[in-house]
Amino acid sequence: MNLPTWITFSRLLGVPFLLYGLHDPTVTNRWICLGIFLIVASTDWLDGYLARKLNQVTDLGKFLDPLVDKLLVFAPLLAFIELGKIPAWGVFLMLARELTIAGWRVNQTQISGANIWGKLKTVSQILAIAFLIAPLPDSWKLPTLILFWVSVGLTLISGLIYLIPQSSIQTDTIDE
């Protein structure tokens, strides 16, 4: 395993700490979880940058990076469901999109990188989760929920944009 792949793998270490801290969401624990989450989320950019810069892009890295991203997103979202901060059906829509794309990719011979919509989805999810983790005053409840729903919307839009061109390419190939 190369350096970018190790960085990707190391992001997994943040998941248990996030789950533990959000299980007992005191103000202190939430600040600690916010720090952990932001550090771990920032390494998502770092591993991709290093992989391209050092010419160390691998199939393992292309597979592992989105998997780790999903674990980092869904671990705190599941904790927020348990805490009653967000509705389960919103998280279900996000999970359904991720599983659909993952299932679609299984049959692909080449794994493509994220487009602008996938990047917007990721940024919106990170922002929403960061605001959900942060021990903000009650006046931030509505803006935080709006961020959550924007991330759900971008998650669904990015999935549709990914699938629609892919299915038309496959249909064109079958029709020929």
mmCIF file with all atom_site columns, C-alpha atoms in Angstrom:
data_model
loop_
_atom_site.group_PDB
_atom_site.id
_atom_site.type_symbol
_atom_site.label_atom_id
_atom_site.label_alt_id
_atom_site.label_comp_id
_atom_site.label_asym_id
_atom_site.label_entity_id
_atom_site.label_seq_id
_atom_site.pdbx_PDB_ins_code
_atom_site.Cartn_x
_atom_site.Cartn_y
_atom_site.Cartn_z
_atom_site.occupancy
_atom_site.B_iso_or_equiv
_atom_site.pdbx_formal_charge
_atom_site.auth_seq_id
_atom_site.auth_comp_id
_atom_site.auth_asym_id
_atom_site.auth_atom_id
_atom_site.pdbx_PDB_model_num
ATOM 1   C CA . MET A 1 1   ? 0.000   0.000  0.000   1.00 0.00 ? 1   MET A CA 1
ATOM 2   C CA . ASN A 1 2   ? 1.239   3.439  -0.901  1.00 0.00 ? 2   ASN A CA 1
ATOM 3   C CA . LEU A 1 3   ? 1.032   6.664  1.157   1.00 0.00 ? 3   LEU A CA 1
ATOM 4   C CA . PRO A 1 4   ? -2.301  7.928  -0.268  1.00 0.00 ? 4   PRO A CA 1
ATOM 5   C CA . THR A 1 5   ? -3.927  4.544  0.378   1.00 0.00 ? 5   THR A CA 1
ATOM 6   C CA . TRP A 1 6   ? -2.582  4.515  3.962   1.00 0.00 ? 6   TRP A CA 1
ATOM 7   C CA . ILE A 1 7   ? -4.057  7.978  4.503   1.00 0.00 ? 7   ILE A CA 1
ATOM 8   C CA . THR A 1 8   ? -7.394  6.748  3.150   1.00 0.00 ? 8   THR A CA 1
ATOM 9   C CA . PHE A 1 9   ? -7.264  3.715  5.444   1.00 0.00 ? 9   PHE A CA 1
ATOM 10  C CA . SER A 1 10  ? -6.281  5.843  8.459   1.00 0.00 ? 10  SER A CA 1
ATOM 11  C CA . ARG A 1 11  ? -9.506  7.857  8.068   1.00 0.00 ? 11  ARG A CA 1
ATOM 12  C CA . LEU A 1 12  ? -11.343 4.782  9.278   1.00 0.00 ? 12  LEU A CA 1
ATOM 13  C CA . LEU A 1 13  ? -9.764  5.300  12.699  1.00 0.00 ? 13  LEU A CA 1
ATOM 14  C CA . GLY A 1 14  ? -11.969 8.351  13.235  1.00 0.00 ? 14  GLY A CA 1
ATOM 15  C CA . VAL A 1 15  ? -15.231 6.395  12.928  1.00 0.00 ? 15  VAL A CA 1
ATOM 16  C CA . PRO A 1 16  ? -15.180 4.642  16.332  1.00 0.00 ? 16  PRO A CA 1
ATOM 17  C CA . PHE A 1 17  ? -14.234 7.894  18.074  1.00 0.00 ? 17  PHE A CA 1
ATOM 18  C CA . LEU A 1 18  ? -17.094 9.725  16.378  1.00 0.00 ? 18  LEU A CA 1
ATOM 19  C CA . LEU A 1 19  ? -19.582 7.038  17.337  1.00 0.00 ? 19  LEU A CA 1
ATOM 20  C CA . TYR A 1 20  ? -18.329 6.913  20.916  1.00 0.00 ? 20  TYR A CA 1
ATOM 21  C CA . GLY A 1 21  ? -18.378 10.695 21.343  1.00 0.00 ? 21  GLY A CA 1
ATOM 22  C CA . LEU A 1 22  ? -21.802 11.114 19.776  1.00 0.00 ? 22  LEU A CA 1
ATOM 23  C CA . HIS A 1 23  ? -23.218 8.344  21.969  1.00 0.00 ? 23  HIS A CA 1
ATOM 24  C CA . ASP A 1 24  ? -22.759 10.731 24.915  1.00 0.00 ? 24  ASP A CA 1
ATOM 25  C CA . PRO A 1 25  ? -23.165 14.127 23.184  1.00 0.00 ? 25  PRO A CA 1
ATOM 26  C CA . THR A 1 26  ? -21.963 16.483 25.884  1.00 0.00 ? 26  THR A CA 1
ATOM 27  C CA . VAL A 1 27  ? -20.750 19.883 24.726  1.00 0.00 ? 27  VAL A CA 1
ATOM 28  C CA . THR A 1 28  ? -17.132 18.804 25.206  1.00 0.00 ? 28  THR A CA 1
ATOM 29  C CA . ASN A 1 29  ? -17.636 15.512 23.359  1.00 0.00 ? 29  ASN A CA 1
ATOM 30  C CA . ARG A 1 30  ? -19.326 17.303 20.479  1.00 0.00 ? 30  ARG A CA 1
ATOM 31  C CA . TRP A 1 31  ? -16.433 19.771 20.107  1.00 0.00 ? 31  TRP A CA 1
ATOM 32  C CA . ILE A 1 32  ? -13.978 16.867 20.162  1.00 0.00 ? 32  ILE A CA 1
ATOM 33  C CA . CYS A 1 33  ? -16.063 14.985 17.580  1.00 0.00 ? 33  CYS A CA 1
ATOM 34  C CA . LEU A 1 34  ? -16.241 18.079 15.396  1.00 0.00 ? 34  LEU A CA 1
ATOM 35  C CA . GLY A 1 35  ? -12.439 18.345 15.457  1.00 0.00 ? 35  GLY A CA 1
ATOM 36  C CA . ILE A 1 36  ? -12.024 14.657 14.652  1.00 0.00 ? 36  ILE A CA 1
ATOM 37  C CA . PHE A 1 37  ? -14.589 14.828 11.869  1.00 0.00 ? 37  PHE A CA 1
ATOM 38  C CA . LEU A 1 38  ? -13.061 17.904 10.234  1.00 0.00 ? 38  LEU A CA 1
ATOM 39  C CA . ILE A 1 39  ? -9.529  16.489 10.403  1.00 0.00 ? 39  ILE A CA 1
ATOM 40  C CA . VAL A 1 40  ? -10.616 13.159 8.985   1.00 0.00 ? 40  VAL A CA 1
ATOM 41  C CA . ALA A 1 41  ? -12.767 14.815 6.301   1.00 0.00 ? 41  ALA A CA 1
ATOM 42  C CA . SER A 1 42  ? -9.869  17.036 5.245   1.00 0.00 ? 42  SER A CA 1
ATOM 43  C CA . THR A 1 43  ? -7.658  14.016 4.658   1.00 0.00 ? 43  THR A CA 1
ATOM 44  C CA . ASP A 1 44  ? -10.115 12.940 1.950   1.00 0.00 ? 44  ASP A CA 1
ATOM 45  C CA . TRP A 1 45  ? -8.783  15.797 -0.146  1.00 0.00 ? 45  TRP A CA 1
ATOM 46  C CA . LEU A 1 46  ? -5.190  15.063 0.897   1.00 0.00 ? 46  LEU A CA 1
ATOM 47  C CA . ASP A 1 47  ? -5.113  11.406 -0.167  1.00 0.00 ? 47  ASP A CA 1
ATOM 48  C CA . GLY A 1 48  ? -6.585  12.222 -3.579  1.00 0.00 ? 48  GLY A CA 1
ATOM 49  C CA . TYR A 1 49  ? -4.162  15.095 -4.092  1.00 0.00 ? 49  TYR A CA 1
ATOM 50  C CA . LEU A 1 50  ? -1.155  12.968 -3.136  1.00 0.00 ? 50  LEU A CA 1
ATOM 51  C CA . ALA A 1 51  ? -2.293  10.046 -5.283  1.00 0.00 ? 51  ALA A CA 1
ATOM 52  C CA . ARG A 1 52  ? -2.445  12.305 -8.348  1.00 0.00 ? 52  ARG A CA 1
ATOM 53  C CA . LYS A 1 53  ? 0.662   14.353 -7.490  1.00 0.00 ? 53  LYS A CA 1
ATOM 54  C CA . LEU A 1 54  ? 2.825   11.281 -6.770  1.00 0.00 ? 54  LEU A CA 1
ATOM 55  C CA . ASN A 1 55  ? 1.267   9.316  -9.631  1.00 0.00 ? 55  ASN A CA 1
ATOM 56  C CA . GLN A 1 56  ? 0.106   6.669  -7.147  1.00 0.00 ? 56  GLN A CA 1
ATOM 57  C CA . VAL A 1 57  ? -3.531  6.293  -8.191  1.00 0.00 ? 57  VAL A CA 1
ATOM 58  C CA . THR A 1 58  ? -4.461  2.637  -7.676  1.00 0.00 ? 58  THR A CA 1
ATOM 59  C CA . ASP A 1 59  ? -7.585  0.541  -8.106  1.00 0.00 ? 59  ASP A CA 1
ATOM 60  C CA . LEU A 1 60  ? -7.441  -0.203 -4.370  1.00 0.00 ? 60  LEU A CA 1
ATOM 61  C CA . GLY A 1 61  ? -7.414  3.518  -3.619  1.00 0.00 ? 61  GLY A CA 1
ATOM 62  C CA . LYS A 1 62  ? -10.281 4.166  -6.051  1.00 0.00 ? 62  LYS A CA 1
ATOM 63  C CA . PHE A 1 63  ? -12.280 1.442  -4.313  1.00 0.00 ? 63  PHE A CA 1
ATOM 64  C CA . LEU A 1 64  ? -11.296 2.219  -0.722  1.00 0.00 ? 64  LEU A CA 1
ATOM 65  C CA . ASP A 1 65  ? -11.705 6.017  -0.855  1.00 0.00 ? 65  ASP A CA 1
ATOM 66  C CA . PRO A 1 66  ? -15.476 6.099  -1.556  1.00 0.00 ? 66  PRO A CA 1
ATOM 67  C CA . LEU A 1 67  ? -16.062 3.232  0.883   1.00 0.00 ? 67  LEU A CA 1
ATOM 68  C CA . VAL A 1 68  ? -14.309 5.091  3.706   1.00 0.00 ? 68  VAL A CA 1
ATOM 69  C CA . ASP A 1 69  ? -16.176 8.280  2.733   1.00 0.00 ? 69  ASP A CA 1
ATOM 70  C CA . LYS A 1 70  ? -19.490 6.476  3.128   1.00 0.00 ? 70  LYS A CA 1
ATOM 71  C CA . LEU A 1 71  ? -18.547 5.109  6.544   1.00 0.00 ? 71  LEU A CA 1
ATOM 72  C CA . LEU A 1 72  ? -17.481 8.585  7.689   1.00 0.00 ? 72  LEU A CA 1
ATOM 73  C CA . VAL A 1 73  ? -20.755 10.076 6.494   1.00 0.00 ? 73  VAL A CA 1
ATOM 74  C CA . PHE A 1 74  ? -23.167 7.401  7.648   1.00 0.00 ? 74  PHE A CA 1
ATOM 75  C CA . ALA A 1 75  ? -21.655 6.764  11.102  1.00 0.00 ? 75  ALA A CA 1
ATOM 76  C CA . PRO A 1 76  ? -22.530 10.232 12.447  1.00 0.00 ? 76  PRO A CA 1
ATOM 77  C CA . LEU A 1 77  ? -25.802 10.363 10.491  1.00 0.00 ? 77  LEU A CA 1
ATOM 78  C CA . LEU A 1 78  ? -26.920 7.148  12.174  1.00 0.00 ? 78  LEU A CA 1
ATOM 79  C CA . ALA A 1 79  ? -25.955 8.621  15.542  1.00 0.00 ? 79  ALA A CA 1
ATOM 80  C CA . PHE A 1 80  ? -28.084 11.704 14.740  1.00 0.00 ? 80  PHE A CA 1
ATOM 81  C CA . ILE A 1 81  ? -31.063 9.472  13.932  1.00 0.00 ? 81  ILE A CA 1
ATOM 82  C CA . GLU A 1 82  ? -30.647 7.793  17.321  1.00 0.00 ? 82  GLU A CA 1
ATOM 83  C CA . LEU A 1 83  ? -30.462 11.224 18.989  1.00 0.00 ? 83  LEU A CA 1
ATOM 84  C CA . GLY A 1 84  ? -33.614 12.360 17.162  1.00 0.00 ? 84  GLY A CA 1
ATOM 85  C CA . LYS A 1 85  ? -31.831 15.212 15.353  1.00 0.00 ? 85  LYS A CA 1
ATOM 86  C CA . ILE A 1 86  ? -32.656 14.122 11.795  1.00 0.00 ? 86  ILE A CA 1
ATOM 87  C CA . PRO A 1 87  ? -35.300 11.859 10.247  1.00 0.00 ? 87  PRO A CA 1
ATOM 88  C CA . ALA A 1 88  ? -34.324 8.342  9.282   1.00 0.00 ? 88  ALA A CA 1
ATOM 89  C CA . TRP A 1 89  ? -36.026 8.592  5.895   1.00 0.00 ? 89  TRP A CA 1
ATOM 90  C CA . GLY A 1 90  ? -33.675 11.408 4.822   1.00 0.00 ? 90  GLY A CA 1
ATOM 91  C CA . VAL A 1 91  ? -30.674 9.253  5.667   1.00 0.00 ? 91  VAL A CA 1
ATOM 92  C CA . PHE A 1 92  ? -32.362 6.306  3.943   1.00 0.00 ? 92  PHE A CA 1
ATOM 93  C CA . LEU A 1 93  ? -32.592 8.319  0.708   1.00 0.00 ? 93  LEU A CA 1
ATOM 94  C CA . MET A 1 94  ? -28.873 9.058  0.927   1.00 0.00 ? 94  MET A CA 1
ATOM 95  C CA . LEU A 1 95  ? -28.058 5.429  1.676   1.00 0.00 ? 95  LEU A CA 1
ATOM 96  C CA . ALA A 1 96  ? -30.273 4.212  -1.181  1.00 0.00 ? 96  ALA A CA 1
ATOM 97  C CA . ARG A 1 97  ? -28.386 6.466  -3.596  1.00 0.00 ? 97  ARG A CA 1
ATOM 98  C CA . GLU A 1 98  ? -25.000 5.258  -2.364  1.00 0.00 ? 98  GLU A CA 1
ATOM 99  C CA . LEU A 1 99  ? -25.984 1.589  -2.582  1.00 0.00 ? 99  LEU A CA 1
ATOM 100 C CA . THR A 1 100 ? -27.447 2.107  -6.068  1.00 0.00 ? 100 THR A CA 1
ATOM 101 C CA . ILE A 1 101 ? -24.253 3.723  -7.334  1.00 0.00 ? 101 ILE A CA 1
ATOM 102 C CA . ALA A 1 102 ? -22.097 1.084  -5.635  1.00 0.00 ? 102 ALA A CA 1
ATOM 103 C CA . GLY A 1 103 ? -24.189 -1.680 -7.238  1.00 0.00 ? 103 GLY A CA 1
ATOM 104 C CA . TRP A 1 104 ? -23.931 0.022  -10.617 1.00 0.00 ? 104 TRP A CA 1
ATOM 105 C CA . ARG A 1 105 ? -20.151 0.306  -10.304 1.00 0.00 ? 105 ARG A CA 1
ATOM 106 C CA . VAL A 1 106 ? -19.741 -3.412 -9.599  1.00 0.00 ? 106 VAL A CA 1
ATOM 107 C CA . ASN A 1 107 ? -20.400 -4.161 -13.271 1.00 0.00 ? 107 ASN A CA 1
ATOM 108 C CA . GLN A 1 108 ? -18.182 -1.362 -14.584 1.00 0.00 ? 108 GLN A CA 1
ATOM 109 C CA . THR A 1 109 ? -14.825 -2.316 -16.065 1.00 0.00 ? 109 THR A CA 1
ATOM 110 C CA . GLN A 1 110 ? -13.325 1.071  -15.253 1.00 0.00 ? 110 GLN A CA 1
ATOM 111 C CA . ILE A 1 111 ? -13.987 3.113  -12.113 1.00 0.00 ? 111 ILE A CA 1
ATOM 112 C CA . SER A 1 112 ? -14.416 6.796  -12.881 1.00 0.00 ? 112 SER A CA 1
ATOM 113 C CA . GLY A 1 113 ? -13.635 9.648  -10.518 1.00 0.00 ? 113 GLY A CA 1
ATOM 114 C CA . ALA A 1 114 ? -16.195 11.986 -9.012  1.00 0.00 ? 114 ALA A CA 1
ATOM 115 C CA . ASN A 1 115 ? -17.711 14.703 -11.186 1.00 0.00 ? 115 ASN A CA 1
ATOM 116 C CA . ILE A 1 116 ? -18.602 18.195 -9.932  1.00 0.00 ? 116 ILE A CA 1
ATOM 117 C CA . TRP A 1 117 ? -21.978 16.971 -8.630  1.00 0.00 ? 117 TRP A CA 1
ATOM 118 C CA . GLY A 1 118 ? -20.323 14.215 -6.614  1.00 0.00 ? 118 GLY A CA 1
ATOM 119 C CA . LYS A 1 119 ? -17.923 16.753 -5.148  1.00 0.00 ? 119 LYS A CA 1
ATOM 120 C CA . LEU A 1 120 ? -20.786 19.133 -4.295  1.00 0.00 ? 120 LEU A CA 1
ATOM 121 C CA . LYS A 1 121 ? -22.575 16.211 -2.641  1.00 0.00 ? 121 LYS A CA 1
ATOM 122 C CA . THR A 1 122 ? -19.521 15.431 -0.530  1.00 0.00 ? 122 THR A CA 1
ATOM 123 C CA . VAL A 1 123 ? -18.950 19.051 0.513   1.00 0.00 ? 123 VAL A CA 1
ATOM 124 C CA . SER A 1 124 ? -22.625 19.503 1.415   1.00 0.00 ? 124 SER A CA 1
ATOM 125 C CA . GLN A 1 125 ? -22.593 16.307 3.473   1.00 0.00 ? 125 GLN A CA 1
ATOM 126 C CA . ILE A 1 126 ? -19.450 17.389 5.335   1.00 0.00 ? 126 ILE A CA 1
ATOM 127 C CA . LEU A 1 127 ? -20.955 20.812 6.063   1.00 0.00 ? 127 LEU A CA 1
ATOM 128 C CA . ALA A 1 128 ? -24.270 19.361 7.215   1.00 0.00 ? 128 ALA A CA 1
ATOM 129 C CA . ILE A 1 129 ? -22.592 16.812 9.475   1.00 0.00 ? 129 ILE A CA 1
ATOM 130 C CA . ALA A 1 130 ? -20.214 19.416 10.896  1.00 0.00 ? 130 ALA A CA 1
ATOM 131 C CA . PHE A 1 131 ? -23.155 21.677 11.779  1.00 0.00 ? 131 PHE A CA 1
ATOM 132 C CA . LEU A 1 132 ? -25.059 18.727 13.265  1.00 0.00 ? 132 LEU A CA 1
ATOM 133 C CA . ILE A 1 133 ? -22.060 17.782 15.423  1.00 0.00 ? 133 ILE A CA 1
ATOM 134 C CA . ALA A 1 134 ? -21.252 21.322 16.588  1.00 0.00 ? 134 ALA A CA 1
ATOM 135 C CA . PRO A 1 135 ? -22.911 22.317 19.877  1.00 0.00 ? 135 PRO A CA 1
ATOM 136 C CA . LEU A 1 136 ? -24.648 25.335 18.378  1.00 0.00 ? 136 LEU A CA 1
ATOM 137 C CA . PRO A 1 137 ? -27.423 27.376 20.024  1.00 0.00 ? 137 PRO A CA 1
ATOM 138 C CA . ASP A 1 138 ? -31.044 26.463 19.242  1.00 0.00 ? 138 ASP A CA 1
ATOM 139 C CA . SER A 1 139 ? -31.250 29.364 16.787  1.00 0.00 ? 139 SER A CA 1
ATOM 140 C CA . TRP A 1 140 ? -29.040 27.282 14.454  1.00 0.00 ? 140 TRP A CA 1
ATOM 141 C CA . LYS A 1 141 ? -31.437 24.307 14.399  1.00 0.00 ? 141 LYS A CA 1
ATOM 142 C CA . LEU A 1 142 ? -33.316 25.424 11.255  1.00 0.00 ? 142 LEU A CA 1
ATOM 143 C CA . PRO A 1 143 ? -30.216 26.401 9.223   1.00 0.00 ? 143 PRO A CA 1
ATOM 144 C CA . THR A 1 144 ? -28.618 23.086 10.209  1.00 0.00 ? 144 THR A CA 1
ATOM 145 C CA . LEU A 1 145 ? -31.675 21.117 9.067   1.00 0.00 ? 145 LEU A CA 1
ATOM 146 C CA . ILE A 1 146 ? -31.715 23.098 5.819   1.00 0.00 ? 146 ILE A CA 1
ATOM 147 C CA . LEU A 1 147 ? -28.068 22.115 5.252   1.00 0.00 ? 147 LEU A CA 1
ATOM 148 C CA . PHE A 1 148 ? -28.988 18.487 5.922   1.00 0.00 ? 148 PHE A CA 1
ATOM 149 C CA . TRP A 1 149 ? -31.828 18.588 3.371   1.00 0.00 ? 149 TRP A CA 1
ATOM 150 C CA . VAL A 1 150 ? -29.632 20.364 0.812   1.00 0.00 ? 150 VAL A CA 1
ATOM 151 C CA . SER A 1 151 ? -27.124 17.524 1.211   1.00 0.00 ? 151 SER A CA 1
ATOM 152 C CA . VAL A 1 152 ? -29.920 14.962 0.733   1.00 0.00 ? 152 VAL A CA 1
ATOM 153 C CA . GLY A 1 153 ? -31.019 16.784 -2.421  1.00 0.00 ? 153 GLY A CA 1
ATOM 154 C CA . LEU A 1 154 ? -27.494 17.030 -3.831  1.00 0.00 ? 154 LEU A CA 1
ATOM 155 C CA . THR A 1 155 ? -26.939 13.369 -3.004  1.00 0.00 ? 155 THR A CA 1
ATOM 156 C CA . LEU A 1 156 ? -29.985 12.381 -5.050  1.00 0.00 ? 156 LEU A CA 1
ATOM 157 C CA . ILE A 1 157 ? -29.199 14.784 -7.917  1.00 0.00 ? 157 ILE A CA 1
ATOM 158 C CA . SER A 1 158 ? -25.606 13.575 -8.169  1.00 0.00 ? 158 SER A CA 1
ATOM 159 C CA . GLY A 1 159 ? -26.837 9.980  -8.282  1.00 0.00 ? 159 GLY A CA 1
ATOM 160 C CA . LEU A 1 160 ? -29.266 10.718 -11.086 1.00 0.00 ? 160 LEU A CA 1
ATOM 161 C CA . ILE A 1 161 ? -26.634 12.628 -13.051 1.00 0.00 ? 161 ILE A CA 1
ATOM 162 C CA . TYR A 1 162 ? -24.264 9.688  -12.630 1.00 0.00 ? 162 TYR A CA 1
ATOM 163 C CA . LEU A 1 163 ? -26.794 7.040  -13.663 1.00 0.00 ? 163 LEU A CA 1
ATOM 164 C CA . ILE A 1 164 ? -28.614 8.750  -16.543 1.00 0.00 ? 164 ILE A CA 1
ATOM 165 C CA . PRO A 1 165 ? -25.599 9.190  -18.858 1.00 0.00 ? 165 PRO A CA 1
ATOM 166 C CA . GLN A 1 166 ? -24.302 5.761  -17.866 1.00 0.00 ? 166 GLN A CA 1
ATOM 167 C CA . SER A 1 167 ? -27.582 4.031  -18.728 1.00 0.00 ? 167 SER A CA 1
ATOM 168 C CA . SER A 1 168 ? -27.846 5.838  -22.081 1.00 0.00 ? 168 SER A CA 1
ATOM 169 C CA . ILE A 1 169 ? -24.291 4.757  -22.962 1.00 0.00 ? 169 ILE A CA 1
ATOM 170 C CA . GLN A 1 170 ? -25.144 1.178  -22.090 1.00 0.00 ? 170 GLN A CA 1
ATOM 171 C CA . THR A 1 171 ? -28.442 1.370  -24.030 1.00 0.00 ? 171 THR A CA 1
ATOM 172 C CA . ASP A 1 172 ? -26.618 2.804  -27.071 1.00 0.00 ? 172 ASP A CA 1
ATOM 173 C CA . THR A 1 173 ? -24.139 -0.072 -26.914 1.00 0.00 ? 173 THR A CA 1
ATOM 174 C CA . ILE A 1 174 ? -26.913 -2.671 -26.665 1.00 0.00 ? 174 ILE A CA 1
ATOM 175 C CA . ASP A 1 175 ? -28.891 -1.117 -29.525 1.00 0.00 ? 175 ASP A CA 1
ATOM 176 C CA . GLU A 1 176 ? -25.942 -1.255 -31.945 1.00 0.00 ? 176 GLU A CA 1
#
